[in-house]
């Protein structure tokens, strides 16, 4: 099977259309960044790790009522909390986010405790603990004090193991929440133990699955690190390409990558999806990927410059893109397939990450053909006009390569 | 020839068999985001340690100036928050300047003295000392936290310095989903006590009781010896702890301790010097004055670390002597210091992943990886027919090598790490597609199968190296700047790319060569 057999598309002829297309998308992202007020008035919607704040992921036994949660949390004095569904509706999961501007540990803990406190029923059964949110340590201590199995000398180990069994039944087999204390008997827990648990525990209708608390100081630090990481990695590639090709190739590739990053971040701003640490990782990956695509085309241009010395650079570029088109479409298509599977099946936690890759792969492939390559030609035209010299000098491959070709010819 | 080549390919396949995969899976460390657990980043308030050192310098200075009859109006820190290492001395008459200088030179060698306006002087900590104090504060905090965490019995905790020169500590506790308790335990400092040693050592608890007719003397308790004593006694085999009878109450505790350092005794043998706070010093003087020639025990976390005889009354500065080596005295001073946190800690970040979320993430991540990979493999078979088998074999081998790498190096597999695996699959396919498209091109240009394969691999190789190097550059930068999960992503991606260089180029080539050598004249290459 073969999709492309000797394609001959004149890509450069349409470069103005594509440039316009890129401009529209870049501007849309930029305008969105400038105009929209994301969570705390930042340019882009930053995740809690960059912004500082508290996020609590809660899973309910029944479909959650966001209004009820909001009123409960408002009542506890946390008025700026953000409440949104997390993942598929059938998972009954909600994330509750709170911005924090203080760094003291009391302030950090307070938000979380207040959120959890707000969700607890008004009158928890007297002196009882919530089995849905108890740690294995809580459970084992309680069992130790009750000693329902009349365990002898090895009581500590036995109850610790039992507590582990109970909490892991809750977490792994019951999806994190129990609907009643008696549920644990389905996990093979002895009736005496279940009876005893009923004395000390009740079950609330929710479980805290994940808590993230980030002080603003760390957030600032991570923001700086993320920006530096992206800049340094572009710089690193520029240096490598300069070394392998010529400076203009490096510049063209880096401009294309920057264009991809801008459009991807712009898309996150447009869709108002938070940029987390993993999204930054995805953006860096896409920088690498887009570079990949660009290099494949550039490699071919370099090769053809050596072989076809009579043709103009514009012709060579077009021919090179056509020669690598089959590979470009296949690879991008297949990578897109894997990333799409990550996007569709990877779960909510990876959602932002895979979205960045899905957008990035399309844009990265596009930019290597329609942004990076035309830049080479534009640069050469500019050099020619400036120098008013015949077309022979200009952008070629490395000088040594040219020397070799000349010697051969 | 064919058998030989298949033999080569067969060897890695045999080695990476079912049993090996199973054992590798056991050895792959899962990150906190997959396993569940608590992740904390702490800031050590190093300025507090600096402050307490400059406080001591002020006391020494005042004391010495009084002793040397140097008049002064005031000695104070003008800015204890931002410049806790600077002390301003006001109103020193010009004729006393030389005396002041010699005091600083003799007694405060860690400080520089410079003159300011109107008979004032500035005493500033030397930059190196400042840095040392801060670094030591972090090291001590790590040591203290480690001691506390050990009591929790967490397996494979990570407690290490974090951030570049930010004086931060990273604490990762797999499987612990109760950060409040962890914090409580981490902050229970002052577990260091100096008590009176009444009797001992005894080889067993029974022996200690027997020596006192079955009842401990009033107001005493029986404590085992700590690891430091054991080591000093040369008791390296596990012959059981020795026991001491010590007083129930402590003369002074870690809260009274200000600092402990390795020093030397009169005979220039290594010793441990310690400094107490004013209040602690007063109590200690009372205790040592009343118990000259008695023994005292240094108790850390309810274990006896050192027993020494009180030779004279000790005020706020004491010295523990004994026949220890330099190394041991350093250790003991470290242990003493770690009994009290030198500087407070602030929590910067806390993240707790419940085990159920981790399990969900693994399920989703693995499902996505399998679906993505299967889709790619099926496509390769359909599109490249015979050569597709090559690509699929290379992909599988790539994955196996990657898992092997992870298991072998003890690197951590995180959720973004799984994504890194998926991306590696993408890159692996890319290399194969590059090669295959090139071979097809050469065949179209009328080359024979062997030379098309030769040319295809040769030309694609350059491109593959370029693409891999650039991606590794970005992974490397990610590794430097990233934390936790992102680092895991960088590691898997790098390993995956290295494995890919091998499988896509070398292994695939070997299979091709075997196939090409087996072709009869006129047979077409299945690609």
Short mmCIF file of C-alpha atoms in Angstrom, two decimals, chain B residues 49-513:
data_model
loop_
_atom_site.label_atom_id
_atom_site.label_comp_id
_atom_site.label_asym_id
_atom_site.label_seq_id
_atom_site.Cartn_x
_atom_site.Cartn_y
_atom_site.Cartn_z
CA UNK B 49 20.29 29.74 62.24
CA UNK B 50 22.24 32.81 61.13
CA UNK B 51 20.37 34.89 63.67
CA UNK B 52 21.20 32.60 66.53
CA UNK B 53 24.88 32.61 65.60
CA UNK B 54 25.01 36.39 65.44
CA UNK B 55 23.10 36.54 68.74
CA UNK B 56 25.89 34.54 70.30
CA UNK B 57 28.45 36.85 68.70
CA UNK B 58 26.71 39.82 70.34
CA UNK B 59 26.89 38.15 73.74
CA UNK B 60 30.55 37.26 73.32
CA UNK B 61 31.29 40.76 72.14
CA UNK B 62 29.56 42.46 75.07
CA UNK B 63 31.24 40.14 77.52
CA UNK B 64 34.68 40.74 76.03
CA UNK B 65 34.23 44.48 75.79
CA UNK B 66 33.29 44.58 79.44
CA UNK B 67 36.30 42.44 80.31
CA UNK B 68 38.65 44.63 78.27
CA UNK B 69 37.10 47.86 79.51
CA UNK B 70 36.02 49.01 76.09
CA UNK B 71 33.23 51.57 76.40
CA UNK B 72 30.26 51.22 74.06
CA UNK B 73 26.82 52.74 73.73
CA UNK B 74 24.94 49.91 72.05
CA UNK B 75 25.43 46.57 70.30
CA UNK B 76 22.48 45.44 68.25
CA UNK B 77 21.29 44.08 64.95
CA UNK B 78 19.72 46.88 62.93
CA UNK B 79 17.95 44.53 60.52
CA UNK B 80 17.52 41.03 61.94
CA UNK B 81 15.08 40.01 59.21
CA UNK B 82 16.99 40.71 56.01
CA UNK B 83 20.53 41.10 57.30
CA UNK B 84 20.64 38.81 60.27
CA UNK B 85 24.41 38.47 59.88
CA UNK B 86 25.14 42.16 60.58
CA UNK B 87 25.74 43.66 63.99
CA UNK B 88 26.08 47.39 64.60
CA UNK B 89 28.33 48.55 67.45
CA UNK B 90 27.77 52.17 68.46
CA UNK B 91 29.69 54.63 70.55
CA UNK B 92 33.14 53.07 70.79
CA UNK B 93 35.76 55.77 71.63
CA UNK B 94 38.45 56.09 68.94
CA UNK B 95 41.22 55.13 71.39
CA UNK B 96 39.55 51.71 71.94
CA UNK B 97 39.44 50.85 68.24
CA UNK B 98 42.59 48.73 68.35
CA UNK B 99 41.29 46.80 71.37
CA UNK B 100 37.98 46.14 69.63
CA UNK B 101 39.82 44.89 66.59
CA UNK B 102 41.88 42.47 68.60
CA UNK B 103 38.76 41.18 70.39
CA UNK B 104 37.15 40.39 67.08
CA UNK B 105 40.34 38.84 65.76
CA UNK B 106 40.78 36.61 68.81
CA UNK B 107 37.26 35.64 69.72
CA UNK B 108 35.11 36.20 66.63
CA UNK B 109 37.23 34.90 63.82
CA UNK B 110 34.13 34.13 61.73
CA UNK B 111 33.34 37.83 61.51
CA UNK B 112 34.78 40.84 59.72
CA UNK B 113 34.93 44.22 61.41
CA UNK B 114 34.60 47.45 59.46
CA UNK B 115 34.26 51.01 60.68
CA UNK B 116 31.19 53.11 60.10
CA UNK B 117 30.31 56.76 60.74
CA UNK B 118 30.40 58.39 64.20
CA UNK B 119 32.46 55.92 66.18
CA UNK B 120 30.32 53.02 65.03
CA UNK B 121 31.49 49.67 63.76
CA UNK B 122 29.85 46.98 61.72
CA UNK B 123 30.46 43.36 62.56
CA UNK B 124 29.53 41.20 59.60
CA UNK B 125 29.71 37.45 59.23
CA UNK B 126 32.26 36.30 56.68
CA UNK B 127 30.49 35.20 53.47
CA UNK B 128 31.92 31.70 53.72
CA UNK B 129 30.72 31.31 57.31
CA UNK B 130 27.31 32.60 56.33
CA UNK B 131 27.08 30.03 53.59
CA UNK B 132 28.37 27.26 55.87
CA UNK B 133 25.79 28.01 58.54
CA UNK B 134 22.98 27.94 56.02
CA UNK B 135 24.17 24.74 54.39
CA UNK B 136 24.63 23.12 57.78
CA UNK B 137 21.15 24.17 58.84
CA UNK B 138 19.72 22.32 55.83
CA UNK B 139 21.89 19.24 56.46
CA UNK B 140 20.81 19.15 60.08
CA UNK B 141 17.17 19.60 59.19
CA UNK B 142 17.43 16.69 56.76
CA UNK B 143 19.08 14.56 59.41
CA UNK B 144 16.43 15.43 61.98
CA UNK B 145 13.57 14.78 59.60
CA UNK B 146 15.11 11.48 58.58
CA UNK B 147 15.34 10.43 62.22
CA UNK B 148 11.69 11.27 62.72
CA UNK B 149 10.51 9.64 59.51
CA UNK B 150 12.36 6.46 60.37
CA UNK B 151 10.01 6.10 63.30
CA UNK B 152 7.10 5.97 60.87
CA UNK B 153 8.48 2.85 59.25
CA UNK B 154 7.87 4.13 55.72
CA UNK B 155 9.60 2.05 53.10
CA UNK B 156 11.80 3.91 50.64
CA UNK B 157 11.28 7.46 51.84
CA UNK B 158 13.05 10.21 49.90
CA UNK B 159 14.45 13.03 52.00
CA UNK B 160 16.84 15.24 50.12
CA UNK B 161 17.83 18.79 49.34
CA UNK B 162 15.64 20.34 46.70
CA UNK B 163 15.94 23.29 44.35
CA UNK B 164 19.21 24.87 43.43
CA UNK B 165 20.56 26.73 46.46
CA UNK B 166 17.08 27.52 47.72
CA UNK B 167 17.61 25.77 51.07
CA UNK B 168 14.61 23.55 50.47
CA UNK B 169 13.97 19.94 51.33
CA UNK B 170 11.96 17.40 49.39
CA UNK B 171 10.21 14.68 51.36
CA UNK B 172 8.45 11.86 49.53
CA UNK B 173 6.66 9.16 51.45
CA UNK B 174 5.18 6.43 49.29
CA UNK B 175 1.99 4.93 50.59
CA UNK B 176 1.47 7.56 53.28
CA UNK B 177 -1.79 9.39 52.75
CA UNK B 178 -1.97 11.24 56.02
CA UNK B 179 0.30 14.28 55.72
CA UNK B 180 -1.01 15.88 58.92
CA UNK B 181 0.46 13.06 60.94
CA UNK B 182 3.76 13.25 59.09
CA UNK B 183 4.04 16.94 59.80
CA UNK B 184 3.28 16.39 63.44
CA UNK B 185 6.00 13.79 63.73
CA UNK B 186 8.51 15.85 61.79
CA UNK B 187 8.09 18.74 64.13
CA UNK B 188 8.37 16.81 67.35
CA UNK B 189 11.86 18.07 68.01
CA UNK B 190 13.68 18.24 71.32
CA UNK B 191 14.01 14.53 71.67
CA UNK B 192 17.51 15.07 72.98
CA UNK B 193 17.99 14.93 76.72
CA UNK B 194 20.85 14.88 79.16
CA UNK B 195 19.97 12.73 82.14
CA UNK B 196 21.79 11.36 85.10
CA UNK B 197 23.14 7.86 84.49
CA UNK B 198 22.46 5.94 87.68
CA UNK B 199 23.81 2.51 86.84
CA UNK B 200 24.90 0.39 83.93
CA UNK B 201 25.61 -0.93 81.47
CA UNK B 202 23.77 -4.24 81.77
CA UNK B 203 23.66 -6.88 79.07
CA UNK B 204 19.89 -7.43 79.43
CA UNK B 205 16.87 -5.82 81.06
CA UNK B 206 16.65 -8.71 83.51
CA UNK B 207 20.25 -8.26 84.58
CA UNK B 208 19.58 -4.59 85.33
CA UNK B 209 16.54 -5.47 87.43
CA UNK B 210 18.38 -8.24 89.25
CA UNK B 211 21.17 -5.85 90.20
CA UNK B 212 18.59 -3.80 92.06
CA UNK B 213 16.60 -6.67 93.57
CA UNK B 214 13.95 -6.62 90.89
CA UNK B 215 12.86 -3.01 91.35
CA UNK B 216 14.34 0.01 89.63
CA UNK B 217 15.55 2.77 91.95
CA UNK B 218 12.91 5.50 92.43
CA UNK B 219 12.55 8.06 89.62
CA UNK B 220 14.62 6.08 87.16
CA UNK B 221 13.95 4.31 83.91
CA UNK B 222 15.76 1.63 81.94
CA UNK B 223 16.93 2.68 78.49
CA UNK B 224 18.76 0.77 75.75
CA UNK B 225 21.92 2.08 74.14
CA UNK B 226 21.80 3.76 70.77
CA UNK B 227 23.64 2.86 67.56
CA UNK B 228 26.46 5.28 68.21
CA UNK B 229 27.45 3.65 71.51
CA UNK B 230 27.20 0.24 69.99
CA UNK B 231 29.54 1.19 67.22
CA UNK B 232 32.00 2.74 69.62
CA UNK B 233 32.09 -0.37 71.73
CA UNK B 234 33.02 -2.31 68.61
CA UNK B 235 29.81 -4.23 69.05
CA UNK B 236 29.09 -4.60 65.39
CA UNK B 237 27.43 -8.00 65.50
CA UNK B 238 23.89 -8.03 66.73
CA UNK B 239 24.49 -9.26 70.22
CA UNK B 240 21.56 -7.29 71.57
CA UNK B 241 21.37 -3.91 73.23
CA UNK B 242 23.01 -2.98 76.49
CA UNK B 243 20.89 -1.20 79.06
CA UNK B 244 21.39 1.73 81.39
CA UNK B 245 19.42 2.90 84.38
CA UNK B 246 18.95 6.65 84.00
CA UNK B 247 16.99 9.33 85.83
CA UNK B 248 13.37 9.75 84.83
CA UNK B 249 13.67 13.48 84.27
CA UNK B 250 16.14 15.22 82.05
CA UNK B 251 18.56 17.85 83.33
CA UNK B 252 18.39 19.65 80.02
CA UNK B 253 16.75 18.82 76.72
CA UNK B 254 17.27 19.58 73.06
CA UNK B 255 15.26 22.75 73.44
CA UNK B 256 18.04 24.08 75.68
CA UNK B 257 20.77 23.13 73.24
CA UNK B 258 22.02 25.83 70.98
CA UNK B 259 24.82 24.17 69.10
CA UNK B 260 27.21 21.25 69.17
CA UNK B 261 30.52 21.06 67.39
CA UNK B 262 33.53 18.83 67.22
CA UNK B 263 36.31 20.32 69.36
CA UNK B 264 39.40 18.97 71.12
CA UNK B 265 40.14 18.33 74.76
CA UNK B 266 43.26 19.34 76.73
CA UNK B 267 45.21 16.47 75.25
CA UNK B 268 44.14 17.48 71.76
CA UNK B 269 41.91 14.44 71.40
CA UNK B 270 38.62 14.84 69.54
CA UNK B 271 35.73 15.82 71.78
CA UNK B 272 32.26 17.25 71.41
CA UNK B 273 31.63 20.78 72.59
CA UNK B 274 28.11 22.04 73.08
CA UNK B 275 26.49 25.34 73.94
CA UNK B 276 23.29 25.77 75.89
CA UNK B 277 20.85 28.64 76.01
CA UNK B 278 21.01 30.96 79.03
CA UNK B 279 18.10 29.23 80.75
CA UNK B 280 19.38 25.75 79.95
CA UNK B 281 22.87 26.74 81.08
CA UNK B 282 21.56 27.84 84.47
CA UNK B 283 19.79 24.51 85.00
CA UNK B 284 22.76 22.53 83.76
CA UNK B 285 25.10 24.37 86.10
CA UNK B 286 22.81 23.46 88.99
CA UNK B 287 22.71 19.82 87.94
CA UNK B 288 26.42 19.38 87.26
CA UNK B 289 27.33 21.28 90.41
CA UNK B 290 25.31 18.82 92.47
CA UNK B 291 26.58 15.74 90.66
CA UNK B 292 30.33 16.13 90.28
CA UNK B 293 31.91 12.70 89.72
CA UNK B 294 28.52 11.21 88.86
CA UNK B 295 27.80 10.01 85.38
CA UNK B 296 25.53 11.65 82.87
CA UNK B 297 23.88 10.09 79.85
CA UNK B 298 23.21 11.79 76.56
CA UNK B 299 19.84 10.38 75.46
CA UNK B 300 18.48 10.82 71.97
CA UNK B 301 15.06 9.50 71.06
CA UNK B 302 15.04 7.41 74.22
CA UNK B 303 18.32 5.74 73.46
CA UNK B 304 21.53 6.30 75.36
CA UNK B 305 24.09 7.75 72.95
CA UNK B 306 26.89 8.58 75.32
CA UNK B 307 27.81 8.22 78.99
CA UNK B 308 30.40 10.51 80.57
CA UNK B 309 31.64 11.44 84.00
CA UNK B 310 31.00 14.95 85.26
CA UNK B 311 34.36 16.36 86.23
CA UNK B 312 33.33 19.83 87.29
CA UNK B 313 30.39 22.16 87.26
CA UNK B 314 29.42 23.06 83.71
CA UNK B 315 27.61 26.25 82.82
CA UNK B 316 26.38 27.04 79.34
CA UNK B 317 29.34 25.56 77.52
CA UNK B 318 30.26 21.98 78.00
CA UNK B 319 32.37 19.32 76.48
CA UNK B 320 31.83 15.63 76.22
CA UNK B 321 35.15 13.83 76.19
CA UNK B 322 35.94 10.20 75.76
CA UNK B 323 38.13 8.08 73.64
CA UNK B 324 36.51 8.72 70.33
CA UNK B 325 37.90 9.20 66.91
CA UNK B 326 37.44 12.36 64.92
CA UNK B 327 34.73 10.70 62.87
CA UNK B 328 32.83 9.61 65.95
CA UNK B 329 32.94 13.01 67.57
CA UNK B 330 31.62 14.53 64.37
CA UNK B 331 28.82 11.98 64.36
CA UNK B 332 27.93 12.63 67.97
CA UNK B 333 27.86 16.38 67.48
CA UNK B 334 25.65 15.81 64.45
CA UNK B 335 23.34 13.63 66.50
CA UNK B 336 23.24 16.25 69.23
CA UNK B 337 22.50 19.01 66.81
CA UNK B 338 19.82 17.00 65.08
CA UNK B 339 18.03 16.65 68.38
CA UNK B 340 16.98 20.22 67.91
CA UNK B 341 16.10 21.75 64.59
CA UNK B 342 18.53 24.64 64.06
CA UNK B 343 16.01 26.59 62.10
CA UNK B 344 12.29 26.40 61.64
CA UNK B 345 10.73 24.92 58.56
CA UNK B 346 7.93 26.24 56.42
CA UNK B 347 5.78 24.04 54.22
CA UNK B 348 5.89 25.20 50.64
CA UNK B 349 4.09 22.43 48.88
CA UNK B 350 2.13 19.41 49.83
CA UNK B 351 0.54 16.93 47.55
CA UNK B 352 -1.15 13.74 48.51
CA UNK B 353 -2.21 11.18 45.98
CA UNK B 354 -4.71 8.68 47.24
CA UNK B 355 -3.98 5.09 46.26
CA UNK B 356 -7.25 4.77 44.37
CA UNK B 357 -6.35 7.64 42.07
CA UNK B 358 -2.94 6.10 41.43
CA UNK B 359 -4.51 2.77 40.50
CA UNK B 360 -6.93 4.51 38.13
CA UNK B 361 -4.09 6.38 36.50
CA UNK B 362 -2.09 3.22 35.90
CA UNK B 363 -5.10 1.53 34.37
CA UNK B 364 -5.79 4.43 32.05
CA UNK B 365 -2.17 5.01 31.14
CA UNK B 366 -1.50 1.37 30.34
CA UNK B 367 -4.77 1.05 28.41
CA UNK B 368 -3.87 4.09 26.32
CA UNK B 369 -0.37 2.77 25.72
CA UNK B 370 -1.62 -0.64 24.62
CA UNK B 371 -4.34 0.74 22.34
CA UNK B 372 -1.97 3.26 20.78
CA UNK B 373 0.70 0.68 20.21
CA UNK B 374 -1.65 -1.91 18.76
CA UNK B 375 -3.13 0.62 16.36
CA UNK B 376 0.33 1.58 15.17
CA UNK B 377 1.46 -2.02 14.81
CA UNK B 378 -1.58 -3.02 12.77
CA UNK B 379 -1.11 -0.03 10.51
CA UNK B 380 2.56 -0.83 9.93
CA UNK B 381 1.70 -4.40 8.94
CA UNK B 382 -0.97 -3.26 6.50
CA UNK B 383 1.06 -0.46 4.99
CA UNK B 384 4.49 -2.06 4.78
CA UNK B 385 3.51 -5.74 4.68
CA UNK B 386 6.68 -7.79 5.21
CA UNK B 387 8.74 -4.85 6.43
CA UNK B 388 5.96 -4.08 8.87
CA UNK B 389 6.96 -7.21 10.77
CA UNK B 390 10.40 -5.67 11.15
CA UNK B 391 8.98 -2.49 12.52
CA UNK B 392 6.67 -4.31 14.92
CA UNK B 393 9.48 -6.53 16.20
CA UNK B 394 11.66 -3.48 16.68
CA UNK B 395 8.86 -1.75 18.57
CA UNK B 396 8.27 -4.65 20.92
CA UNK B 397 11.97 -5.06 21.54
CA UNK B 398 12.23 -1.34 22.15
CA UNK B 399 9.56 -1.53 24.81
CA UNK B 400 11.21 -4.51 26.46
CA UNK B 401 14.60 -2.83 26.54
CA UNK B 402 13.04 0.34 27.91
CA UNK B 403 11.38 -1.58 30.75
CA UNK B 404 14.66 -3.35 31.37
CA UNK B 405 16.49 -0.04 31.57
CA UNK B 406 13.96 1.26 34.05
CA UNK B 407 14.20 -1.78 36.25
CA UNK B 408 17.96 -1.93 36.09
CA UNK B 409 18.63 1.73 36.83
CA UNK B 410 16.03 2.02 39.58
CA UNK B 411 14.51 5.01 37.81
CA UNK B 412 10.97 5.85 38.75
CA UNK B 413 8.06 5.35 36.40
CA UNK B 414 5.60 8.21 36.72
CA UNK B 415 2.36 8.99 34.96
CA UNK B 416 4.03 11.35 32.50
CA UNK B 417 6.61 8.57 32.28
CA UNK B 418 3.96 6.30 30.77
CA UNK B 419 3.26 9.12 28.34
CA UNK B 420 6.99 9.14 27.63
CA UNK B 421 6.73 5.47 26.72
CA UNK B 422 3.91 6.25 24.30
CA UNK B 423 5.98 9.00 22.76
CA UNK B 424 8.90 6.61 22.41
CA UNK B 425 6.60 4.36 20.40
CA UNK B 426 5.90 7.35 18.17
CA UNK B 427 9.59 8.08 17.71
CA UNK B 428 10.33 4.42 17.07
CA UNK B 429 7.74 4.34 14.34
CA UNK B 430 9.19 7.51 12.89
CA UNK B 431 12.62 5.94 12.53
CA UNK B 432 11.15 2.91 10.81
CA UNK B 433 9.02 5.00 8.49
CA UNK B 434 12.03 7.13 7.58
CA UNK B 435 14.01 4.04 6.66
CA UNK B 436 11.21 2.27 4.82
CA UNK B 437 10.23 5.31 2.80
CA UNK B 438 13.82 5.73 1.82
CA UNK B 439 14.09 2.10 0.75
CA UNK B 440 10.91 2.43 -1.30
CA UNK B 441 12.32 5.52 -2.94
CA UNK B 442 15.54 3.73 -3.84
CA UNK B 443 13.58 0.78 -5.22
CA UNK B 444 11.53 3.18 -7.33
CA UNK B 445 14.77 4.58 -8.68
CA UNK B 446 15.55 1.09 -9.93
CA UNK B 447 18.00 -0.09 -7.30
CA UNK B 448 18.23 -3.79 -6.45
CA UNK B 449 16.83 -4.93 -3.13
CA UNK B 450 20.20 -5.29 -1.32
CA UNK B 451 21.48 -1.91 -2.42
CA UNK B 452 18.14 -0.23 -1.71
CA UNK B 453 18.26 -1.57 1.84
CA UNK B 454 21.87 -0.47 2.14
CA UNK B 455 21.13 3.04 0.85
CA UNK B 456 17.92 3.37 2.81
CA UNK B 457 19.55 2.66 6.12
CA UNK B 458 22.63 4.72 5.34
CA UNK B 459 20.74 7.86 4.37
CA UNK B 460 18.08 7.63 7.05
CA UNK B 461 20.73 7.12 9.72
CA UNK B 462 21.90 10.75 9.52
CA UNK B 463 18.38 12.05 9.92
CA UNK B 464 17.59 9.66 12.75
CA UNK B 465 20.66 10.77 14.69
CA UNK B 466 19.72 14.42 14.23
CA UNK B 467 16.17 13.94 15.36
CA UNK B 468 17.17 11.84 18.36
CA UNK B 469 19.88 14.20 19.53
CA UNK B 470 17.55 17.20 19.48
CA UNK B 471 14.88 15.34 21.42
CA UNK B 472 17.44 14.14 23.94
CA UNK B 473 18.60 17.74 24.34
CA UNK B 474 15.10 18.78 25.33
CA UNK B 475 14.71 15.73 27.60
CA UNK B 476 17.97 16.62 29.29
CA UNK B 477 16.85 20.17 29.96
CA UNK B 478 13.56 18.82 31.24
CA UNK B 479 15.49 16.59 33.60
CA UNK B 480 17.46 19.53 34.99
CA UNK B 481 14.50 21.82 35.49
CA UNK B 482 11.76 19.33 36.15
CA UNK B 483 10.62 17.92 39.45
CA UNK B 484 9.15 14.54 40.31
CA UNK B 485 6.83 13.36 37.57
CA UNK B 486 8.33 15.57 34.88
CA UNK B 487 11.77 14.21 35.65
CA UNK B 488 10.33 10.73 35.27
CA UNK B 489 9.08 11.70 31.85
CA UNK B 490 12.52 12.94 30.82
CA UNK B 491 14.14 9.73 32.03
CA UNK B 492 11.79 7.37 30.21
CA UNK B 493 11.97 9.45 27.05
CA UNK B 494 15.77 9.42 27.06
CA UNK B 495 15.99 5.70 27.73
CA UNK B 496 13.34 5.07 25.09
CA UNK B 497 15.22 7.05 22.48
CA UNK B 498 18.48 5.26 23.22
CA UNK B 499 16.73 1.92 22.98
CA UNK B 500 15.16 3.08 19.74
CA UNK B 501 18.50 3.96 18.17
CA UNK B 502 19.48 0.37 18.76
CA UNK B 503 16.27 -1.40 17.75
CA UNK B 504 15.17 0.72 14.80
CA UNK B 505 18.57 0.93 13.23
CA UNK B 506 20.56 -2.11 14.27
CA UNK B 507 17.98 -4.82 14.95
CA UNK B 508 15.77 -3.87 12.04
CA UNK B 509 18.83 -3.85 9.79
CA UNK B 510 19.83 -7.32 10.86
CA UNK B 511 16.39 -8.67 10.09
CA UNK B 512 16.40 -6.94 6.70
CA UNK B 513 19.82 -8.28 5.80
#
